[in-house]
Amino acid sequence: MIQIAVFASGRGTNLQAIIDAMKTGNIDGEIKIVISDNPEAYALERAKNNQIATKVFHYKQYKSKREYELDIIQFLKELKIDLIVLAGYMRILSPTFIREYPYRIMNIHPALLPSFPGLNAQRQALEYGVKISGCTVHFVDEGTDTGPIILQEAVKVDQSDNEETLSNRILQFEHQILPRAIQLFASGKIEVYKNKVYFKE
Ligand code: GAR
């Protein structure tokens, strides 16, 4: 069984989807720790309600981003973490961090990458006027939302949509593809070749 660290900064509905998938036996893995940069994150409550350990790393208590990340890396190494899942984690990881876990950090993003990377992806999609958006699970590389794509799901944009309605519709699909991507990883089915993800039979 793989050991997973989930990073979350906010309300944690994606974390909840992962917990639920584990309870129903749909992920062969264990969440060893939920890490947050935000002591108020509701994700931490969700973890505690499910007897999952939590740890807050207060960014402002460190002299630099480097020291902050080195502390997290050391913590993860002690726990022997196999996979890091960014589930609404709102900080960008530095190359130093990413090189410690090549193709072992996953992120869920609320748009069809490579369109609309970065913050407020749903607002970007509405402002552009696309008719289809969606969500993407990808491995994290050194760019912003540029890493190899694992799974995507498309969602139609209605002309009556606002940021909230579109975000909520996309979120339902995030909750499906993130647990599926984790299980693909857990069962050893993912291969990355020349920056593309392939699935073993
Ligand atoms: C999700 O919509 C996720 O895709 C997004 O934050 C939300 C977190 O919701 N992530 C990003 O925008 C990353 N750039 P949650 O806390 O309820 O899982």
PDB file of C-alpha atoms and ligand atoms in Angstrom:
ATOM      1  CA  MET A   1       0.000   0.000   0.000  1.00  0.00           C
ATOM      2  CA  ILE A   2       1.413   3.371  -0.923  1.00  0.00           C
ATOM      3  CA  GLN A   3       1.838   6.108   1.667  1.00  0.00           C
ATOM      4  CA  ILE A   4       0.337   9.429   0.624  1.00  0.00           C
ATOM      5  CA  ALA A   5       0.752  12.998   1.844  1.00  0.00           C
ATOM      6  CA  VAL A   6      -2.093  15.337   0.876  1.00  0.00           C
ATOM      7  CA  PHE A   7      -1.355  19.079   0.801  1.00  0.00           C
ATOM      8  CA  ALA A   8      -4.404  21.357   1.143  1.00  0.00           C
ATOM      9  CA  SER A   9      -4.835  25.061   1.862  1.00  0.00           C
ATOM     10  CA  GLY A  10      -8.617  25.354   2.000  1.00  0.00           C
ATOM     11  CA  ARG A  11     -11.952  23.621   2.449  1.00  0.00           C
ATOM     12  CA  GLY A  12     -10.673  20.205   1.325  1.00  0.00           C
ATOM     13  CA  THR A  13     -13.500  18.728  -0.738  1.00  0.00           C
ATOM     14  CA  ASN A  14     -10.921  16.965  -2.917  1.00  0.00           C
ATOM     15  CA  LEU A  15      -9.282  15.577   0.217  1.00  0.00           C
ATOM     16  CA  GLN A  16     -12.735  14.320   1.230  1.00  0.00           C
ATOM     17  CA  ALA A  17     -13.166  12.621  -2.146  1.00  0.00           C
ATOM     18  CA  ILE A  18      -9.842  10.809  -1.625  1.00  0.00           C
ATOM     19  CA  ILE A  19     -10.826   9.745   1.913  1.00  0.00           C
ATOM     20  CA  ASP A  20     -14.203   8.472   0.643  1.00  0.00           C
ATOM     21  CA  ALA A  21     -12.556   6.514  -2.185  1.00  0.00           C
ATOM     22  CA  MET A  22     -10.243   4.861   0.331  1.00  0.00           C
ATOM     23  CA  LYS A  23     -13.151   3.914   2.563  1.00  0.00           C
ATOM     24  CA  THR A  24     -14.925   2.193  -0.310  1.00  0.00           C
ATOM     25  CA  GLY A  25     -11.737   0.338  -1.260  1.00  0.00           C
ATOM     26  CA  ASN A  26     -11.183   2.275  -4.477  1.00  0.00           C
ATOM     27  CA  ILE A  27      -7.650   3.403  -3.606  1.00  0.00           C
ATOM     28  CA  ASP A  28      -4.968   0.972  -2.427  1.00  0.00           C
ATOM     29  CA  GLY A  29      -3.193   3.544  -0.338  1.00  0.00           C
ATOM     30  CA  GLU A  30      -3.143   5.293   2.968  1.00  0.00           C
ATOM     31  CA  ILE A  31      -3.089   9.007   3.758  1.00  0.00           C
ATOM     32  CA  LYS A  32      -0.212   9.193   6.198  1.00  0.00           C
ATOM     33  CA  ILE A  33      -0.467  12.953   6.697  1.00  0.00           C
ATOM     34  CA  VAL A  34      -2.450  16.018   5.647  1.00  0.00           C
ATOM     35  CA  ILE A  35      -0.200  19.067   5.402  1.00  0.00           C
ATOM     36  CA  SER A  36      -1.404  22.652   5.261  1.00  0.00           C
ATOM     37  CA  ASP A  37       0.098  26.114   5.141  1.00  0.00           C
ATOM     38  CA  ASN A  38      -3.149  27.471   6.621  1.00  0.00           C
ATOM     39  CA  PRO A  39      -4.049  26.630  10.225  1.00  0.00           C
ATOM     40  CA  GLU A  40      -7.688  27.579   9.491  1.00  0.00           C
ATOM     41  CA  ALA A  41      -8.062  25.185   6.541  1.00  0.00           C
ATOM     42  CA  TYR A  42     -11.229  23.104   6.887  1.00  0.00           C
ATOM     43  CA  ALA A  43      -9.250  20.289   5.234  1.00  0.00           C
ATOM     44  CA  LEU A  44      -7.512  19.826   8.609  1.00  0.00           C
ATOM     45  CA  GLU A  45     -10.888  19.208  10.298  1.00  0.00           C
ATOM     46  CA  ARG A  46     -11.812  16.676   7.648  1.00  0.00           C
ATOM     47  CA  ALA A  47      -8.553  14.835   8.327  1.00  0.00           C
ATOM     48  CA  LYS A  48      -9.082  14.870  12.100  1.00  0.00           C
ATOM     49  CA  ASN A  49     -12.670  13.639  11.671  1.00  0.00           C
ATOM     50  CA  ASN A  50     -11.204  10.646   9.880  1.00  0.00           C
ATOM     51  CA  GLN A  51      -8.353   9.969  12.334  1.00  0.00           C
ATOM     52  CA  ILE A  52      -5.734  11.173   9.850  1.00  0.00           C
ATOM     53  CA  ALA A  53      -2.656  12.977  11.206  1.00  0.00           C
ATOM     54  CA  THR A  54      -2.206  16.635  10.285  1.00  0.00           C
ATOM     55  CA  LYS A  55       0.674  19.074  10.268  1.00  0.00           C
ATOM     56  CA  VAL A  56       0.704  22.817   9.647  1.00  0.00           C
ATOM     57  CA  PHE A  57       3.857  24.437   8.298  1.00  0.00           C
ATOM     58  CA  HIS A  58       3.605  28.183   8.978  1.00  0.00           C
ATOM     59  CA  TYR A  59       5.318  29.875   6.070  1.00  0.00           C
ATOM     60  CA  LYS A  60       5.936  33.101   7.976  1.00  0.00           C
ATOM     61  CA  GLN A  61       7.899  31.312  10.687  1.00  0.00           C
ATOM     62  CA  TYR A  62      10.720  30.557   8.254  1.00  0.00           C
ATOM     63  CA  LYS A  63      13.518  32.848   7.062  1.00  0.00           C
ATOM     64  CA  SER A  64      13.128  31.774   3.446  1.00  0.00           C
ATOM     65  CA  LYS A  65      11.081  29.588   1.121  1.00  0.00           C
ATOM     66  CA  ARG A  66      14.105  27.303   0.906  1.00  0.00           C
ATOM     67  CA  GLU A  67      14.151  26.662   4.660  1.00  0.00           C
ATOM     68  CA  TYR A  68      10.392  26.207   4.691  1.00  0.00           C
ATOM     69  CA  GLU A  69      10.531  23.579   1.978  1.00  0.00           C
ATOM     70  CA  LEU A  70      13.596  21.788   3.390  1.00  0.00           C
ATOM     71  CA  ASP A  71      11.709  21.334   6.639  1.00  0.00           C
ATOM     72  CA  ILE A  72       8.722  19.840   4.817  1.00  0.00           C
ATOM     73  CA  ILE A  73      10.968  17.562   2.738  1.00  0.00           C
ATOM     74  CA  GLN A  74      12.722  16.249   5.845  1.00  0.00           C
ATOM     75  CA  PHE A  75       9.332  15.591   7.459  1.00  0.00           C
ATOM     76  CA  LEU A  76       8.083  13.718   4.360  1.00  0.00           C
ATOM     77  CA  LYS A  77      11.258  11.625   4.176  1.00  0.00           C
ATOM     78  CA  GLU A  78      10.822  10.527   7.786  1.00  0.00           C
ATOM     79  CA  LEU A  79       7.299   9.367   6.950  1.00  0.00           C
ATOM     80  CA  LYS A  80       8.530   7.514   3.843  1.00  0.00           C
ATOM     81  CA  ILE A  81       5.944   9.146   1.616  1.00  0.00           C
ATOM     82  CA  ASP A  82       5.521   7.621  -1.858  1.00  0.00           C
ATOM     83  CA  LEU A  83       3.123  10.159  -3.371  1.00  0.00           C
ATOM     84  CA  ILE A  84       2.278  13.789  -2.679  1.00  0.00           C
ATOM     85  CA  VAL A  85      -1.172  14.979  -3.758  1.00  0.00           C
ATOM     86  CA  LEU A  86      -1.786  18.709  -4.051  1.00  0.00           C
ATOM     87  CA  ALA A  87      -5.519  19.058  -3.390  1.00  0.00           C
ATOM     88  CA  GLY A  88      -6.172  22.787  -3.433  1.00  0.00           C
ATOM     89  CA  TYR A  89      -2.675  23.670  -2.227  1.00  0.00           C
ATOM     90  CA  MET A  90      -2.131  27.290  -3.110  1.00  0.00           C
ATOM     91  CA  ARG A  91       1.654  27.584  -2.957  1.00  0.00           C
ATOM     92  CA  ILE A  92       4.037  26.949  -5.796  1.00  0.00           C
ATOM     93  CA  LEU A  93       6.679  24.352  -5.013  1.00  0.00           C
ATOM     94  CA  SER A  94      10.242  25.240  -5.960  1.00  0.00           C
ATOM     95  CA  PRO A  95      12.396  23.126  -8.285  1.00  0.00           C
ATOM     96  CA  THR A  96      14.376  21.968  -5.220  1.00  0.00           C
ATOM     97  CA  PHE A  97      11.224  20.417  -3.802  1.00  0.00           C
ATOM     98  CA  ILE A  98      10.011  18.955  -7.078  1.00  0.00           C
ATOM     99  CA  ARG A  99      13.372  17.288  -7.809  1.00  0.00           C
ATOM    100  CA  GLU A 100      13.028  15.333  -4.544  1.00  0.00           C
ATOM    101  CA  TYR A 101       9.839  13.692  -5.871  1.00  0.00           C
ATOM    102  CA  PRO A 102      10.051  13.378  -9.667  1.00  0.00           C
ATOM    103  CA  TYR A 103       6.678  12.237 -11.079  1.00  0.00           C
ATOM    104  CA  ARG A 104       5.544  11.620  -7.534  1.00  0.00           C
ATOM    105  CA  ILE A 105       3.661  14.893  -6.988  1.00  0.00           C
ATOM    106  CA  MET A 106       0.133  15.154  -8.427  1.00  0.00           C
ATOM    107  CA  ASN A 107      -1.993  18.283  -8.718  1.00  0.00           C
ATOM    108  CA  ILE A 108      -5.671  18.819  -9.470  1.00  0.00           C
ATOM    109  CA  HIS A 109      -6.371  21.903 -11.577  1.00  0.00           C
ATOM    110  CA  PRO A 110      -9.837  23.299 -12.413  1.00  0.00           C
ATOM    111  CA  ALA A 111      -9.348  23.765 -16.179  1.00  0.00           C
ATOM    112  CA  LEU A 112      -8.373  21.760 -19.231  1.00  0.00           C
ATOM    113  CA  LEU A 113      -4.618  22.321 -19.246  1.00  0.00           C
ATOM    114  CA  PRO A 114      -2.632  23.665 -20.995  1.00  0.00           C
ATOM    115  CA  SER A 115      -5.437  26.276 -21.080  1.00  0.00           C
ATOM    116  CA  PHE A 116      -5.832  28.569 -18.097  1.00  0.00           C
ATOM    117  CA  PRO A 117      -2.951  27.639 -15.787  1.00  0.00           C
ATOM    118  CA  GLY A 118      -2.369  29.474 -12.515  1.00  0.00           C
ATOM    119  CA  LEU A 119      -4.913  31.042 -10.210  1.00  0.00           C
ATOM    120  CA  ASN A 120      -8.657  31.529 -10.825  1.00  0.00           C
ATOM    121  CA  ALA A 121      -8.764  29.102 -13.742  1.00  0.00           C
ATOM    122  CA  GLN A 122     -12.578  29.014 -13.860  1.00  0.00           C
ATOM    123  CA  ARG A 123     -12.719  32.842 -14.034  1.00  0.00           C
ATOM    124  CA  GLN A 124     -10.085  32.831 -16.776  1.00  0.00           C
ATOM    125  CA  ALA A 125     -12.205  30.344 -18.769  1.00  0.00           C
ATOM    126  CA  LEU A 126     -15.360  32.449 -18.391  1.00  0.00           C
ATOM    127  CA  GLU A 127     -13.539  35.652 -19.323  1.00  0.00           C
ATOM    128  CA  TYR A 128     -12.092  34.013 -22.425  1.00  0.00           C
ATOM    129  CA  GLY A 129     -15.504  32.678 -23.439  1.00  0.00           C
ATOM    130  CA  VAL A 130     -14.601  29.017 -23.991  1.00  0.00           C
ATOM    131  CA  LYS A 131     -17.585  26.714 -24.462  1.00  0.00           C
ATOM    132  CA  ILE A 132     -15.907  23.744 -22.838  1.00  0.00           C
ATOM    133  CA  SER A 133     -13.672  23.730 -19.785  1.00  0.00           C
ATOM    134  CA  GLY A 134     -13.039  21.008 -17.232  1.00  0.00           C
ATOM    135  CA  CYS A 135     -10.371  19.699 -14.909  1.00  0.00           C
ATOM    136  CA  THR A 136      -6.961  18.064 -15.097  1.00  0.00           C
ATOM    137  CA  VAL A 137      -4.852  15.855 -12.857  1.00  0.00           C
ATOM    138  CA  HIS A 138      -1.193  16.149 -13.757  1.00  0.00           C
ATOM    139  CA  PHE A 139       2.239  15.460 -12.347  1.00  0.00           C
ATOM    140  CA  VAL A 140       3.960  18.573 -11.092  1.00  0.00           C
ATOM    141  CA  ASP A 141       7.088  19.669 -12.911  1.00  0.00           C
ATOM    142  CA  GLU A 142       9.091  22.855 -12.625  1.00  0.00           C
ATOM    143  CA  GLY A 143       6.638  25.012 -14.586  1.00  0.00           C
ATOM    144  CA  THR A 144       3.255  26.272 -13.389  1.00  0.00           C
ATOM    145  CA  ASP A 145       0.663  23.591 -14.252  1.00  0.00           C
ATOM    146  CA  THR A 146       2.802  22.301 -17.127  1.00  0.00           C
ATOM    147  CA  GLY A 147       3.591  18.736 -16.041  1.00  0.00           C
ATOM    148  CA  PRO A 148       2.522  15.469 -17.727  1.00  0.00           C
ATOM    149  CA  ILE A 149      -1.259  15.102 -17.853  1.00  0.00           C
ATOM    150  CA  ILE A 150      -2.692  11.998 -16.163  1.00  0.00           C
ATOM    151  CA  LEU A 151      -6.483  12.429 -16.507  1.00  0.00           C
ATOM    152  CA  GLN A 152      -8.882  15.110 -17.724  1.00  0.00           C
ATOM    153  CA  GLU A 153     -12.637  15.560 -17.804  1.00  0.00           C
ATOM    154  CA  ALA A 154     -14.524  18.060 -19.959  1.00  0.00           C
ATOM    155  CA  VAL A 155     -17.368  20.233 -18.655  1.00  0.00           C
ATOM    156  CA  LYS A 156     -19.677  22.356 -20.816  1.00  0.00           C
ATOM    157  CA  VAL A 157     -19.784  26.056 -20.063  1.00  0.00           C
ATOM    158  CA  ASP A 158     -23.328  27.514 -20.133  1.00  0.00           C
ATOM    159  CA  GLN A 159     -23.829  31.124 -21.086  1.00  0.00           C
ATOM    160  CA  SER A 160     -25.664  31.629 -17.802  1.00  0.00           C
ATOM    161  CA  ASP A 161     -22.662  30.365 -15.792  1.00  0.00           C
ATOM    162  CA  ASN A 162     -20.869  32.528 -13.292  1.00  0.00           C
ATOM    163  CA  GLU A 163     -17.634  31.652 -11.524  1.00  0.00           C
ATOM    164  CA  GLU A 164     -19.480  29.895  -8.721  1.00  0.00           C
ATOM    165  CA  THR A 165     -21.784  27.733 -10.834  1.00  0.00           C
ATOM    166  CA  LEU A 166     -19.007  26.715 -13.220  1.00  0.00           C
ATOM    167  CA  SER A 167     -16.585  25.990 -10.350  1.00  0.00           C
ATOM    168  CA  ASN A 168     -19.174  23.808  -8.623  1.00  0.00           C
ATOM    169  CA  ARG A 169     -19.870  21.816 -11.775  1.00  0.00           C
ATOM    170  CA  ILE A 170     -16.175  21.296 -12.472  1.00  0.00           C
ATOM    171  CA  LEU A 171     -15.609  20.312  -8.831  1.00  0.00           C
ATOM    172  CA  GLN A 172     -17.905  17.281  -9.158  1.00  0.00           C
ATOM    173  CA  PHE A 173     -15.571  15.949 -11.857  1.00  0.00           C
ATOM    174  CA  GLU A 174     -12.445  16.816  -9.867  1.00  0.00           C
ATOM    175  CA  HIS A 175     -13.783  14.521  -7.157  1.00  0.00           C
ATOM    176  CA  GLN A 176     -13.944  11.685  -9.696  1.00  0.00           C
ATOM    177  CA  ILE A 177     -10.637  12.029 -11.544  1.00  0.00           C
ATOM    178  CA  LEU A 178      -8.354  12.760  -8.585  1.00  0.00           C
ATOM    179  CA  PRO A 179      -9.093   9.453  -6.774  1.00  0.00           C
ATOM    180  CA  ARG A 180      -8.888   7.607 -10.113  1.00  0.00           C
ATOM    181  CA  ALA A 181      -5.468   9.108 -10.871  1.00  0.00           C
ATOM    182  CA  ILE A 182      -4.220   8.195  -7.397  1.00  0.00           C
ATOM    183  CA  GLN A 183      -5.362   4.604  -7.868  1.00  0.00           C
ATOM    184  CA  LEU A 184      -3.647   4.420 -11.268  1.00  0.00           C
ATOM    185  CA  PHE A 185      -0.443   5.480  -9.521  1.00  0.00           C
ATOM    186  CA  ALA A 186      -1.018   3.152  -6.553  1.00  0.00           C
ATOM    187  CA  SER A 187      -1.491   0.152  -8.827  1.00  0.00           C
ATOM    188  CA  GLY A 188       1.706   0.926 -10.733  1.00  0.00           C
ATOM    189  CA  LYS A 189      -0.114   1.545 -14.012  1.00  0.00           C
ATOM    190  CA  ILE A 190       1.425   4.933 -14.839  1.00  0.00           C
ATOM    191  CA  GLU A 191       4.483   5.322 -17.019  1.00  0.00           C
ATOM    192  CA  VAL A 192       5.970   8.651 -18.085  1.00  0.00           C
ATOM    193  CA  TYR A 193       7.897   8.805 -21.339  1.00  0.00           C
ATOM    194  CA  LYS A 194       9.097  12.063 -22.923  1.00  0.00           C
ATOM    195  CA  ASN A 195       6.790  14.073 -20.697  1.00  0.00           C
ATOM    196  CA  LYS A 196       3.677  12.069 -21.583  1.00  0.00           C
ATOM    197  CA  VAL A 197       1.727   9.709 -19.383  1.00  0.00           C
ATOM    198  CA  TYR A 198       0.970   6.196 -20.649  1.00  0.00           C
ATOM    199  CA  PHE A 199      -1.073   3.525 -18.912  1.00  0.00           C
ATOM    200  CA  LYS A 200       0.234  -0.028 -18.674  1.00  0.00           C
ATOM    201  CA  GLU A 201      -2.302  -2.727 -19.541  1.00  0.00           C
TER     202      GLU A 201
HETATM  203  C1  GAR B   1     -10.230  22.978  -6.439  1.00  0.00           C
HETATM  204  O1  GAR B   1     -11.161  23.480  -7.366  1.00  0.00           O
HETATM  205  C2  GAR B   1      -8.874  22.789  -7.100  1.00  0.00           C
HETATM  206  O2  GAR B   1      -8.973  22.353  -8.428  1.00  0.00           O
HETATM  207  C3  GAR B   1      -8.321  24.165  -7.026  1.00  0.00           C
HETATM  208  O3  GAR B   1      -8.673  24.624  -5.740  1.00  0.00           O
HETATM  209  C4  GAR B   1      -9.904  24.020  -5.367  1.00  0.00           C
HETATM  210  C5  GAR B   1      -9.746  23.395  -3.998  1.00  0.00           C
HETATM  211  O4  GAR B   1     -10.976  22.927  -3.525  1.00  0.00           O
HETATM  212  N1  GAR B   1      -6.904  24.180  -7.209  1.00  0.00           N
HETATM  213  C6  GAR B   1      -6.257  25.134  -7.864  1.00  0.00           C
HETATM  214  O5  GAR B   1      -6.807  26.096  -8.350  1.00  0.00           O
HETATM  215  C7  GAR B   1      -4.755  24.931  -7.955  1.00  0.00           C
HETATM  216  N2  GAR B   1      -4.167  25.921  -8.801  1.00  0.00           N
HETATM  217  P1  GAR B   1     -11.061  21.939  -2.303  1.00  0.00           P
HETATM  218  O6  GAR B   1     -10.230  22.581  -1.171  1.00  0.00           O
HETATM  219  O7  GAR B   1     -12.509  21.894  -1.956  1.00  0.00           O
HETATM  220  O8  GAR B   1     -10.486  20.619  -2.717  1.00  0.00           O
END
